[in-house]
Structures are given as structure tokens and as C-alpha cells.
PDB file of C-alpha atoms in Angstrom:
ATOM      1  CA  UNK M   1      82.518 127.356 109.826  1.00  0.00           C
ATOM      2  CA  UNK M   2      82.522 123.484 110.055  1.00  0.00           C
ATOM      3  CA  UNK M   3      80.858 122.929 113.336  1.00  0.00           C
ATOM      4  CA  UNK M   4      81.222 119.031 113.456  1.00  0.00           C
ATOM      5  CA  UNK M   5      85.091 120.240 113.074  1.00  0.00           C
ATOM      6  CA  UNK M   6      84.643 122.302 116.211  1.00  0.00           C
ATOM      7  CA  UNK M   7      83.026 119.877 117.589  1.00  0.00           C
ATOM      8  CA  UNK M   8      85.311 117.483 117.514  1.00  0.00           C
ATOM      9  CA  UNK M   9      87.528 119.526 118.924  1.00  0.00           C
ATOM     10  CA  UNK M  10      86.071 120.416 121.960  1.00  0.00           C
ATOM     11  CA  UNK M  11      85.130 116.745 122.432  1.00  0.00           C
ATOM     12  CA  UNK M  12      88.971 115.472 122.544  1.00  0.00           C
ATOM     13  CA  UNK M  13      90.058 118.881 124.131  1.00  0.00           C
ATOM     14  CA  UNK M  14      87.719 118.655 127.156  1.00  0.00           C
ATOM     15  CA  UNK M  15      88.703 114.529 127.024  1.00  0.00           C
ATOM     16  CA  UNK M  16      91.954 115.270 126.924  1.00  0.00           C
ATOM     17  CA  UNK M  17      91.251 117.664 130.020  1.00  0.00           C
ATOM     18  CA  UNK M  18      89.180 115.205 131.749  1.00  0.00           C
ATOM     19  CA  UNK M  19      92.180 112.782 131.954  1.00  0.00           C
ATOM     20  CA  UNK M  20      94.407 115.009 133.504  1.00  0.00           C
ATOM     21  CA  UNK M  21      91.998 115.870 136.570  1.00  0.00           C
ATOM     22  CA  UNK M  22      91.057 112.224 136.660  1.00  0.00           C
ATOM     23  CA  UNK M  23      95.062 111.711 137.067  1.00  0.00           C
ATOM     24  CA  UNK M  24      95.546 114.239 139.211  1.00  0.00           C
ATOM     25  CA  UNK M  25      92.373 113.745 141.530  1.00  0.00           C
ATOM     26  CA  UNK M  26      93.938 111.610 144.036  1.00  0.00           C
ATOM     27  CA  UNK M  27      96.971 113.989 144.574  1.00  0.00           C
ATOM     28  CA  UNK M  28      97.099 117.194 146.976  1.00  0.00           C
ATOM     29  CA  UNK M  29      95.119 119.290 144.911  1.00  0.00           C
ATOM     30  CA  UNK M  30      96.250 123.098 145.643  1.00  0.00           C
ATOM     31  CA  UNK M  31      93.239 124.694 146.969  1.00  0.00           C
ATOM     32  CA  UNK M  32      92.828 128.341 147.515  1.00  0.00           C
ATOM     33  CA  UNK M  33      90.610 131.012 148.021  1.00  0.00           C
ATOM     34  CA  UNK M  34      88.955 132.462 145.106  1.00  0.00           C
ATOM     35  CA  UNK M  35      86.972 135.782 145.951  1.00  0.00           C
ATOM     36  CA  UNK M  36      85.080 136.801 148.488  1.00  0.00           C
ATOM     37  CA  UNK M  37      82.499 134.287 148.099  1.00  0.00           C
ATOM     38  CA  UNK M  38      83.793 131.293 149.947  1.00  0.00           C
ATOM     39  CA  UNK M  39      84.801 129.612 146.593  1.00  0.00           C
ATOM     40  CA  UNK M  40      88.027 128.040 146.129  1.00  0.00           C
ATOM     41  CA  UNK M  41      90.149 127.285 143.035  1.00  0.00           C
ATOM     42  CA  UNK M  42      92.833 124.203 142.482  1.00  0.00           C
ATOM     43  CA  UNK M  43      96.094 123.782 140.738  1.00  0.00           C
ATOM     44  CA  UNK M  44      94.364 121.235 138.512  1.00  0.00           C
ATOM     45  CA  UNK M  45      91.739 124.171 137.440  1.00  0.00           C
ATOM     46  CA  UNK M  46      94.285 125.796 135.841  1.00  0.00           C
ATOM     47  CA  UNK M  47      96.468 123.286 134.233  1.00  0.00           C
ATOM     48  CA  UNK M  48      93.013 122.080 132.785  1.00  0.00           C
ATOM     49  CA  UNK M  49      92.177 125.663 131.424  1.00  0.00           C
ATOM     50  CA  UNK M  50      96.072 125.919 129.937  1.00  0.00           C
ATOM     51  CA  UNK M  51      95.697 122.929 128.065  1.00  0.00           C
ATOM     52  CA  UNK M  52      92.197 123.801 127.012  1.00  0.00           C
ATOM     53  CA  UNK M  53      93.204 127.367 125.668  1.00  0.00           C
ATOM     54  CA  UNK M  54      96.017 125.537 124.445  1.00  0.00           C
ATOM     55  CA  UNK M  55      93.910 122.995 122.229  1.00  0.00           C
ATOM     56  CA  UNK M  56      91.028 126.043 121.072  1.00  0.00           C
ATOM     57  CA  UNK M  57      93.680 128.869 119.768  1.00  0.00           C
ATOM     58  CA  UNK M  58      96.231 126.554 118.266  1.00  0.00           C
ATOM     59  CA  UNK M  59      92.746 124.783 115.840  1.00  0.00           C
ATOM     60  CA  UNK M  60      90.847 128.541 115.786  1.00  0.00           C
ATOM     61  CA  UNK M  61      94.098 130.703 116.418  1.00  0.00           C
ATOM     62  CA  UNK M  62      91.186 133.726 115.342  1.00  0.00           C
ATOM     63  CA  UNK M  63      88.543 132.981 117.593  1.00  0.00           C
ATOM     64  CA  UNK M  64      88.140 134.793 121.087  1.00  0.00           C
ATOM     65  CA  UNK M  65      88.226 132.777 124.217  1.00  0.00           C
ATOM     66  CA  UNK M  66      86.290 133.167 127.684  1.00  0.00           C
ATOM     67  CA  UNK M  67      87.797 131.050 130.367  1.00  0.00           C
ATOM     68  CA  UNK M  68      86.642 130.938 133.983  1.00  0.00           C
ATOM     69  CA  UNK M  69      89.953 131.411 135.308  1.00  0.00           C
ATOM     70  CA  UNK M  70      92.075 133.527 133.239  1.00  0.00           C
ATOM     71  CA  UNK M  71      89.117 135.624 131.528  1.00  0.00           C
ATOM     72  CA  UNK M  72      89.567 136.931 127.939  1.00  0.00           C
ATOM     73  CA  UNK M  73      91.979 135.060 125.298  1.00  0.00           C
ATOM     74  CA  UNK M  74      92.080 135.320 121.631  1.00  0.00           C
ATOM     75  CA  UNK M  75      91.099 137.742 119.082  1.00  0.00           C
ATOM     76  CA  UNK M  76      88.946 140.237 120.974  1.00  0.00           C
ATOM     77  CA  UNK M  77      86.789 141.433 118.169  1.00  0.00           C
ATOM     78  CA  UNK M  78      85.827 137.793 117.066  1.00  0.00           C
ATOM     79  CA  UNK M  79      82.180 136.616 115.870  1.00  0.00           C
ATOM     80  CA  UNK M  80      83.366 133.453 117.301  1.00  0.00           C
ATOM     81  CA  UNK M  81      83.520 133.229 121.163  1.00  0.00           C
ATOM     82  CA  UNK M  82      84.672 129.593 123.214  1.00  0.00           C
ATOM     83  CA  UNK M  83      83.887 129.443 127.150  1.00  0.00           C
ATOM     84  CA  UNK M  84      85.748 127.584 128.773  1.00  0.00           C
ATOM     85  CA  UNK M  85      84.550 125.701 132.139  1.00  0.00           C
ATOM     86  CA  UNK M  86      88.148 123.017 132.827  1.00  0.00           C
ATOM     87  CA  UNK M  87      86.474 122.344 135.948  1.00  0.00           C
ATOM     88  CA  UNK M  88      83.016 122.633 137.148  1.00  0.00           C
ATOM     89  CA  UNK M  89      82.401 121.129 140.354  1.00  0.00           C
ATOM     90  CA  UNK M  90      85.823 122.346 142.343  1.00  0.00           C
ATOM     91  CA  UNK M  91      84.364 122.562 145.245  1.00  0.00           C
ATOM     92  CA  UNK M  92      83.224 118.680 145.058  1.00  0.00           C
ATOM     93  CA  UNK M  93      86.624 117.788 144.025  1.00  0.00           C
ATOM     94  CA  UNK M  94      88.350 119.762 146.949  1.00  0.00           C
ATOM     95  CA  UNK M  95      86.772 117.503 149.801  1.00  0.00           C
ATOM     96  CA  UNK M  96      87.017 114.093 147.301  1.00  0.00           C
ATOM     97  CA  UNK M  97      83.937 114.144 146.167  1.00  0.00           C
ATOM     98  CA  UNK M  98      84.052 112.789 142.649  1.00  0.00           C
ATOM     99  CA  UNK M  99      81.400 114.868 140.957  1.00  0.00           C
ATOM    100  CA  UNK M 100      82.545 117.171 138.286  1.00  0.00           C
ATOM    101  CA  UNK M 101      83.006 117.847 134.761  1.00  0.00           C
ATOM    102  CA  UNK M 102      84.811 119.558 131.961  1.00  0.00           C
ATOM    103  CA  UNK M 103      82.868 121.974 129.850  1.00  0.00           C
ATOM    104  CA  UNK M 104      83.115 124.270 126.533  1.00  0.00           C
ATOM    105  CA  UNK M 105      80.959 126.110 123.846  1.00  0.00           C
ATOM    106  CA  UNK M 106      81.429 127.865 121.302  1.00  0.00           C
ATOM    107  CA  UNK M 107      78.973 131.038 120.412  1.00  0.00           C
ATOM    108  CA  UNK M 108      78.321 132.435 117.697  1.00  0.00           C
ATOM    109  CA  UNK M 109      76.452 136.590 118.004  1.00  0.00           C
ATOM    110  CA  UNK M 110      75.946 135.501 122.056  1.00  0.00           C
ATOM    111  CA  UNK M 111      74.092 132.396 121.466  1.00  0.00           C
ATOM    112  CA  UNK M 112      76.061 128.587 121.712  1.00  0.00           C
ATOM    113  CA  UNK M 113      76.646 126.872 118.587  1.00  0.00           C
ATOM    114  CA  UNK M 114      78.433 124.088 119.945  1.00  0.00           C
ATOM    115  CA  UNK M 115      78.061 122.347 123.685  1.00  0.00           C
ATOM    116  CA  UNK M 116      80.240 119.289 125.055  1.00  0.00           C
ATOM    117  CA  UNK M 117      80.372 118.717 128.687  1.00  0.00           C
ATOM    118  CA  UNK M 118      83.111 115.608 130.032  1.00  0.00           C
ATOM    119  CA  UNK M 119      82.387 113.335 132.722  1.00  0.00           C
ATOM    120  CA  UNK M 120      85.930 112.929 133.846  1.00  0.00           C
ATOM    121  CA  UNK M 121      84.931 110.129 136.270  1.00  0.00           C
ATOM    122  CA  UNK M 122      82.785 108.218 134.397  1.00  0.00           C
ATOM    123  CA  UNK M 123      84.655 108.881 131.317  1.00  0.00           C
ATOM    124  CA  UNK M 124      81.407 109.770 129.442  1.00  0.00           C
ATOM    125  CA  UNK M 125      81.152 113.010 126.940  1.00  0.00           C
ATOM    126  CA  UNK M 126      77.902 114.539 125.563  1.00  0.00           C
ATOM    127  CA  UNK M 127      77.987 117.144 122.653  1.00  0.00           C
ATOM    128  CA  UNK M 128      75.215 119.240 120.761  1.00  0.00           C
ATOM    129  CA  UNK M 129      74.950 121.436 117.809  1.00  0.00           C
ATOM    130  CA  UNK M 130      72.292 123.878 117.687  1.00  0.00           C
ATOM    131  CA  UNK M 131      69.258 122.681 115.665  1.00  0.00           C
ATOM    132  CA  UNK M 132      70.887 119.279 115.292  1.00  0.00           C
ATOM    133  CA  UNK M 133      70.541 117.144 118.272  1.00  0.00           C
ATOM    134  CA  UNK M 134      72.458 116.104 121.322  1.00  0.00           C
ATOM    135  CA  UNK M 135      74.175 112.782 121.474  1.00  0.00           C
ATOM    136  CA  UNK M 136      76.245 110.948 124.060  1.00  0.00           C
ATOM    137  CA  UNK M 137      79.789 109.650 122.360  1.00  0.00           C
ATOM    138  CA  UNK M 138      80.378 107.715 120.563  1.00  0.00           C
ATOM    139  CA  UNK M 139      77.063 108.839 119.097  1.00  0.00           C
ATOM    140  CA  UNK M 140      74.177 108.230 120.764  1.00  0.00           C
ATOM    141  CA  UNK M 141      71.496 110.016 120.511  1.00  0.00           C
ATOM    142  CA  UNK M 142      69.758 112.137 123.528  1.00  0.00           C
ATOM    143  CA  UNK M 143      66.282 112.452 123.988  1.00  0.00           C
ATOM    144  CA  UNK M 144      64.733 114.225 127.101  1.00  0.00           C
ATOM    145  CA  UNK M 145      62.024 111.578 128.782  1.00  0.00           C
ATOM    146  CA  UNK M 146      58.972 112.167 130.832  1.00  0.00           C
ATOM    147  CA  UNK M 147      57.844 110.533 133.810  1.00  0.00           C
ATOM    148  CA  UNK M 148      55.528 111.858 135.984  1.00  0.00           C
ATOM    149  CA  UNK M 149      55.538 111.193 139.863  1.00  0.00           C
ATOM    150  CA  UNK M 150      53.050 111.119 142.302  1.00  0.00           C
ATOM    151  CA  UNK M 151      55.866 112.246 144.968  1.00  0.00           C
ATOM    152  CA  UNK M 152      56.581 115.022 142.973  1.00  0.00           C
ATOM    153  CA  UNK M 153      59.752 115.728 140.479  1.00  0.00           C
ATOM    154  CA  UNK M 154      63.030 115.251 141.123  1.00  0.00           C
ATOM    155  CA  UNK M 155      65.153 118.728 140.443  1.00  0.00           C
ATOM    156  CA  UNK M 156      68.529 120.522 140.625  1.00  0.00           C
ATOM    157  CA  UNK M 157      68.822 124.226 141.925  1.00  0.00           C
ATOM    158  CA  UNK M 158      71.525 126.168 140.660  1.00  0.00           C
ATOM    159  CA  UNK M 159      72.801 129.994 141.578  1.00  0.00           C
ATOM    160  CA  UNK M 160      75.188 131.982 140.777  1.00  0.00           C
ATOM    161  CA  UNK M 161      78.682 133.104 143.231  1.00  0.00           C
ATOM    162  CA  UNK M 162      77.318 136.425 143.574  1.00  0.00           C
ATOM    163  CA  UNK M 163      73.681 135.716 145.050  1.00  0.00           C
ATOM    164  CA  UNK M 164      73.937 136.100 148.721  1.00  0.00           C
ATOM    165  CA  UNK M 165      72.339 134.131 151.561  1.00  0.00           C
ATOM    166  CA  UNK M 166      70.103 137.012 152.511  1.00  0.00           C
ATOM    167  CA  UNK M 167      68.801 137.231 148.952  1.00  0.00           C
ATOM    168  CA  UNK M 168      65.105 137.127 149.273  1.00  0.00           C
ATOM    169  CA  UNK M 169      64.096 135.889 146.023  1.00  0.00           C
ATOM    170  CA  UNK M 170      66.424 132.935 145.842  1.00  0.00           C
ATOM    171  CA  UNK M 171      65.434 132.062 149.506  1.00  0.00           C
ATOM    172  CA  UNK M 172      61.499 132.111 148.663  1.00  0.00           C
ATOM    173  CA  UNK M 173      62.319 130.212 145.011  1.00  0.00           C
ATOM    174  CA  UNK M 174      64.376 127.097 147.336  1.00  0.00           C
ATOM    175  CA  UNK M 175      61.863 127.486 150.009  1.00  0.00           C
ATOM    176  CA  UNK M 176      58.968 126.562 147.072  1.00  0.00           C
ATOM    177  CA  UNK M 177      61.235 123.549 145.775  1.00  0.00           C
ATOM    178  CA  UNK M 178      61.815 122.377 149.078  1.00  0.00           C
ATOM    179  CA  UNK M 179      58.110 122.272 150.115  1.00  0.00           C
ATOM    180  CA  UNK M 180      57.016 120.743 147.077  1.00  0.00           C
ATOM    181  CA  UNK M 181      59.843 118.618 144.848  1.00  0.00           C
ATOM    182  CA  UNK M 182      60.563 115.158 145.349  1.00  0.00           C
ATOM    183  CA  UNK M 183      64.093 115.820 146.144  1.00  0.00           C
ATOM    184  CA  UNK M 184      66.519 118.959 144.967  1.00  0.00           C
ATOM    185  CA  UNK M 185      69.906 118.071 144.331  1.00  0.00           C
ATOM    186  CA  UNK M 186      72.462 120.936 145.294  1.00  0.00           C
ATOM    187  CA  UNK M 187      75.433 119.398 143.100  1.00  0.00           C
ATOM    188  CA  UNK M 188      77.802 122.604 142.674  1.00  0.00           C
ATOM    189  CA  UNK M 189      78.223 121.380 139.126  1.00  0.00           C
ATOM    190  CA  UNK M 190      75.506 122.987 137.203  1.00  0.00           C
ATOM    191  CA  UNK M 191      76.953 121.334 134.175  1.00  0.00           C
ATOM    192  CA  UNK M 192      76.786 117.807 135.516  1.00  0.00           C
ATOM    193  CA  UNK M 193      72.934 118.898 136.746  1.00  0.00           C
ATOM    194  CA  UNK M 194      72.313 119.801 132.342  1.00  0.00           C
ATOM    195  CA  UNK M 195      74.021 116.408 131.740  1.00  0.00           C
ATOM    196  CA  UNK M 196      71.506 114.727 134.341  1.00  0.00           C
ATOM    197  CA  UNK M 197      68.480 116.644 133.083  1.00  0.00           C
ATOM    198  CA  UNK M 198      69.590 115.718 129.125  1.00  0.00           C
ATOM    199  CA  UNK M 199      70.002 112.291 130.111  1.00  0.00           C
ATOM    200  CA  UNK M 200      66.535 111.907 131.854  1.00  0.00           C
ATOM    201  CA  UNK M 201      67.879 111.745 135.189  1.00  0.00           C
ATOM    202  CA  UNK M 202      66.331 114.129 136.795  1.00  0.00           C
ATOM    203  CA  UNK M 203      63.117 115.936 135.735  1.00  0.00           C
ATOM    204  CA  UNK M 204      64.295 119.698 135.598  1.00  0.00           C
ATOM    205  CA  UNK M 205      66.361 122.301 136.641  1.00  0.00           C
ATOM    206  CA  UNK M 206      65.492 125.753 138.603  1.00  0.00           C
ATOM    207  CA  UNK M 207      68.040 128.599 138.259  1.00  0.00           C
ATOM    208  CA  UNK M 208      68.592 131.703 139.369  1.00  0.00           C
ATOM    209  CA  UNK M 209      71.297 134.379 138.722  1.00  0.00           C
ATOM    210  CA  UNK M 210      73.423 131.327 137.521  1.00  0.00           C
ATOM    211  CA  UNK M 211      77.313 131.832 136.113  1.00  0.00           C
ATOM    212  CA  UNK M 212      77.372 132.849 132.160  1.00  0.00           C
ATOM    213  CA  UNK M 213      80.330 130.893 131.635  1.00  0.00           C
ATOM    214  CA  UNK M 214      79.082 127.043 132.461  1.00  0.00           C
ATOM    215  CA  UNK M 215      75.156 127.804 131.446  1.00  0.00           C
ATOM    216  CA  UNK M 216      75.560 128.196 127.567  1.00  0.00           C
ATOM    217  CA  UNK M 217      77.188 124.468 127.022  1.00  0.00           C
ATOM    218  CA  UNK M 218      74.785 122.785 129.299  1.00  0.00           C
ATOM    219  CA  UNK M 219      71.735 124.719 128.172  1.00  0.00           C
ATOM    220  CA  UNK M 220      72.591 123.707 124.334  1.00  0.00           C
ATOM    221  CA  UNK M 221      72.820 120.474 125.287  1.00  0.00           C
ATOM    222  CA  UNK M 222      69.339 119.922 126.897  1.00  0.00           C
ATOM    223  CA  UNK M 223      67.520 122.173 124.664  1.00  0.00           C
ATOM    224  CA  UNK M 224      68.917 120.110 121.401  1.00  0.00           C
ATOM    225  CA  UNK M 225      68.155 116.666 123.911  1.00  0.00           C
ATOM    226  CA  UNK M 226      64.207 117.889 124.011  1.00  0.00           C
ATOM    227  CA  UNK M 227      64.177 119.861 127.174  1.00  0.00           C
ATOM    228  CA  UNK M 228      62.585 123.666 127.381  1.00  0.00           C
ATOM    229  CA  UNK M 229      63.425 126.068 128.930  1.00  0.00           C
ATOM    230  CA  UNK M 230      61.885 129.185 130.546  1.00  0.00           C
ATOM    231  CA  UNK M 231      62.144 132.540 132.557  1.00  0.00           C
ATOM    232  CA  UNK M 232      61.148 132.470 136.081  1.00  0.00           C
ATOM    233  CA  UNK M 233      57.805 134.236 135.106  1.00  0.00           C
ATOM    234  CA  UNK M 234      57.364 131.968 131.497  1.00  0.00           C
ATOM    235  CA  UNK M 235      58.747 133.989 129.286  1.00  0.00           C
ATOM    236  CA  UNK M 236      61.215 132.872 126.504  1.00  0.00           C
ATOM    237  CA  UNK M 237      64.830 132.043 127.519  1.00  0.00           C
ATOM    238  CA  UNK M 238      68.136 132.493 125.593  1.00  0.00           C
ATOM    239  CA  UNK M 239      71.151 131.571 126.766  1.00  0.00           C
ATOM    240  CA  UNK M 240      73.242 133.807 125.632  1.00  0.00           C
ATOM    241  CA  UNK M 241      76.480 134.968 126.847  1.00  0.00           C
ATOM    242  CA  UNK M 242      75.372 138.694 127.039  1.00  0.00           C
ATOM    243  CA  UNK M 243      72.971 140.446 129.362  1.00  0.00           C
ATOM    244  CA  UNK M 244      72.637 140.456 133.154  1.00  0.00           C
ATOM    245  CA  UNK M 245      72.736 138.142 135.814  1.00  0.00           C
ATOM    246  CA  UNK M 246      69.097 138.467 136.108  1.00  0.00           C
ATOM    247  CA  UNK M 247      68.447 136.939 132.445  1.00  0.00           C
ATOM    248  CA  UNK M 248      69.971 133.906 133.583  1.00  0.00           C
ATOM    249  CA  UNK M 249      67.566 133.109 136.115  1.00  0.00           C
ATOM    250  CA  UNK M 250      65.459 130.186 134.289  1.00  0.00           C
ATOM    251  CA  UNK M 251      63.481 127.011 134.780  1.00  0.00           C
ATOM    252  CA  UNK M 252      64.562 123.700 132.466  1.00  0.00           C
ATOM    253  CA  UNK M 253      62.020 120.850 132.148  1.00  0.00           C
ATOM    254  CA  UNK M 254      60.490 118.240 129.448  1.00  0.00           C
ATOM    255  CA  UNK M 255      58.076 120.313 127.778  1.00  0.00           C
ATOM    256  CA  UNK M 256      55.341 118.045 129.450  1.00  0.00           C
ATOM    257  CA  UNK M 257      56.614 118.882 133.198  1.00  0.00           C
ATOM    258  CA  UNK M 258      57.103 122.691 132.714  1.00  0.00           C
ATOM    259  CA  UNK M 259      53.745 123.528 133.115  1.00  0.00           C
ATOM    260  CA  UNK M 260      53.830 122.117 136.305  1.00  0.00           C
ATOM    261  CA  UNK M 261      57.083 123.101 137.314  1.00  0.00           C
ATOM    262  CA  UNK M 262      56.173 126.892 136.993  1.00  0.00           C
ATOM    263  CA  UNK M 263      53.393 126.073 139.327  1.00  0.00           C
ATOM    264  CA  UNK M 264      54.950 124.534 141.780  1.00  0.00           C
ATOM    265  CA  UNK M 265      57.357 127.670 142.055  1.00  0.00           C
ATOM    266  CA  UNK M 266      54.543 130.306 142.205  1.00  0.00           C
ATOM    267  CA  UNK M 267      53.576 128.644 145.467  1.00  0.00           C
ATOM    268  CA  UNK M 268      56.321 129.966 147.587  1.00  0.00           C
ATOM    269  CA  UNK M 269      55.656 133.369 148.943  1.00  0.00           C
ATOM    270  CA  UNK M 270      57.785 136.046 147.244  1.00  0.00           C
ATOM    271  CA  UNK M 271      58.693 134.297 144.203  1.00  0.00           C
ATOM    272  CA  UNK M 272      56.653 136.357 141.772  1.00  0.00           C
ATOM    273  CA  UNK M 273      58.392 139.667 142.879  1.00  0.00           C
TER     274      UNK M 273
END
């Protein structure tokens, strides 16, 4: 498997995505309801997806194919597995806000391989290949910074549709960022939060219960950038496309702020449960 070849093909598939939303952004948009969660989807999510499924089976016609819209495409039984994100940040883009992104990765066994996440209106794409480094096109390298603040750090909070407003845990882990952070950034575009933390933007990202589809891509792309990440409790992290909505609960950081970061979330009361 040639993963700069696969690389380059999610890179000009998710471009080539990115200019149709940024085309289509100013026009009525199509929203309806998705599910029961208050979460909407456009006409431009799925003519994004079509031409990304379009793009990944006609270059790997014997891969299999998760996309957030239309679920499972492809050869079933494939090692090879692409998710496909065409539009993270609907929500954003359904009341003009114009913060969103395109993103894909392809996993090999569970685990990404392959990340690229496209900034449709900045017109900026940043890739990674496990164990290789992340770089922002047309090839510059990432590498995670570290600033410390006396005000605290700045961080994104993330969680996934399903996790309710009653739900105690992810109440008491906001509560904790809230008290203590600089600022948290709610951006309903987890993968533009990655792109952020990869970038040096912001100083780390909390999760919890977050979406399996979006977190592989941007997760590859900070870890290969210099970022860690953790469990809630420490532990190791994978991000693998397997497993239960609780093993994608995680903290993201420069290996220099985690430490803190972990502390800062023990102080809210009912965190460690």
C-alpha cells in the first residue's frame, strides 16, 4: 500500500470537496433534521460525501468506506477502511457561520494510517501519515508548540451527539474547564479544534464520548504534529475506529501541558467517577 498515493488522494478529494461547499455556502443550503438530537444535515453534506465516495472507490475500488451520512460503502470485508467526514461543522454552516472543514482517513486493523482535514474557507489542507509527520500543504511541516500561561490554557471541548444534557460526567468535566481554562472554545467542528491544536493554536483538547467517524483523522494529525494524547484517567489512548463510545473520551495536549491538563480536570467534582 503506497500511503503518500493515498494520501494524495484524500488531499485533492477533500480539496476538491472543499470547493464545492465553499461554492455553495452562500446559497439556501437545505437544512433538515437529522435524529433526535437537535442536529441537522444540508444538501451540500451530501453532495460533498457523493463526490468523496466517488473519488475513494473509483482510486481503491477494494477498500471499505465509512461515511457519516450514508454509512457503509465498499468492500465490507476490507483491511482497508476510509471515514469520511464531507462536512464537519454543519451546524456552523447552517446559521453562516464560516467554520468548518472537510475530513478523511484511512485505517488500517482500526487504527488511521492516513489523516487530511480541508479548511474550505481558508483554503488550507493538513495531512499526516502515521509515524511520519504532519505537514500543512504544500508541505510544511507541523510541530505542536508550548506556551505556558499564567491565565491558564486555552482549550476546545468536544462530545459526542449521543451525550445528553443531564449527563453527569460531561457536566462535572465542562464545569472543571470552565472554572479553571483560559477560555474553552465550543466550535462544533472537532476537526477544525485537531487542526487548531496541531497548529499551536490552542493548547489542548478535552473529549468525551466524541463521534468515531471525525476523531481518527484529526487525532493522526496532532499525534504525528507532537501532541499526546490521553484517557480521562491517564491511561493510553488509541484512536481507533472500534470500541465504545466511552474509549473515545480523551484529553489532547503538548506533552509539556498534559500533566497539567489532567489536573486541572480532577478538580471538578465528579470527574473521577
Amino acid at each position: 500500500m503506497d500511503l503518500d498515493h493515498a494520501r494524495a488522494v484524500a488531499v485533492e478529494a477533500a480539496e476538491a470537496a472543499g470547493a464545492l461547499l465553499r461554492a455553495g455556502a452562500p446559497g439556501s443550503l437545505g437544512v433538515r433534521a437529522k435524529g433526535g438530537s437537535g442536529d441537522v444535515v444540508t444538501d451540500l453534506d451530501l453532495a460533498s460525501e457523493k463526490l468523496l465516495l466517488e473519488r475513494i472507490l473509483t482510486a481503491y475500488p477494494s477498500h471499505r468506506v465509512i461515511a457519516e451520512e450514508s454509512g457503509l460503502a465498499g468492500a465490507a470485508e476490507s483491511e482497508w477502511t476510509w471515514l469520511v467526514d464531507p462536512l464537519d461543522g454543519t451546524n456552523n454552516l447552517a446559521i453562516g457561520l464560516p467554520a468548518y472543514v472537510v475530513g478523511l482517513a484511512l485505517c488500517r486493523a482500526g487504527l488511521p494510517v492516513v489523516g487530511v482535514v480541508h479548511d474550505p474557507v481558508t483554503c488550507r489542507t493538513w495531512s499526516a501519515i502515521r509515524d511520519r509527520g504532519a505537514v500543512a500543504s504544500p508541505g510544511t511541516r507541523l510541530a505542536a508548540a508550548y506556551s505556558a500561561s499564567p491565565h491558564g490554557p486555552l482549550l476546545a471541548w468536544t462530545q459526542g451527539y449521543a451525550v445528553t444534557r443531564d449527563d453527569a460526567r460531561g457536566r462535572a468535566l465542562k464545569s472543571a474547564l470552565d472554572l479553571n481554562a483560559r477560555r474553552v472554545l465550543q466550535l462544533w467542528a472537532p476537526l477544525l479544534a485537531w487542526a487548531m491544536l496541531a497548529r499551536g493554536d490552542i493548547d489542548g483538547i478535552v473529549g468525551y464520548r466524541a463521534e468515531a467517524v471525525d476523531l481518527p483523522a484529526g487525532a493522526l494529525l496532532a499525534r504525528e504534529a507532537g501532541i499526546e494524547i490521553r484517557s480521562l484517567d491517564g491511561g493510553p489512548f488509541e484512536e481507533a475506529i472500534d470500541g465504545t463510545e466511552d474509549d473515545r473520551s480523551f484529553v489532547a495536549a503538548h506533552p509539556r501541558a498534559l500533566p497539567a491538563l489532567l489536573s486541572l480536570l480532577r478538580r471538578g467534582p465528579g470527574v473521577s467517577r
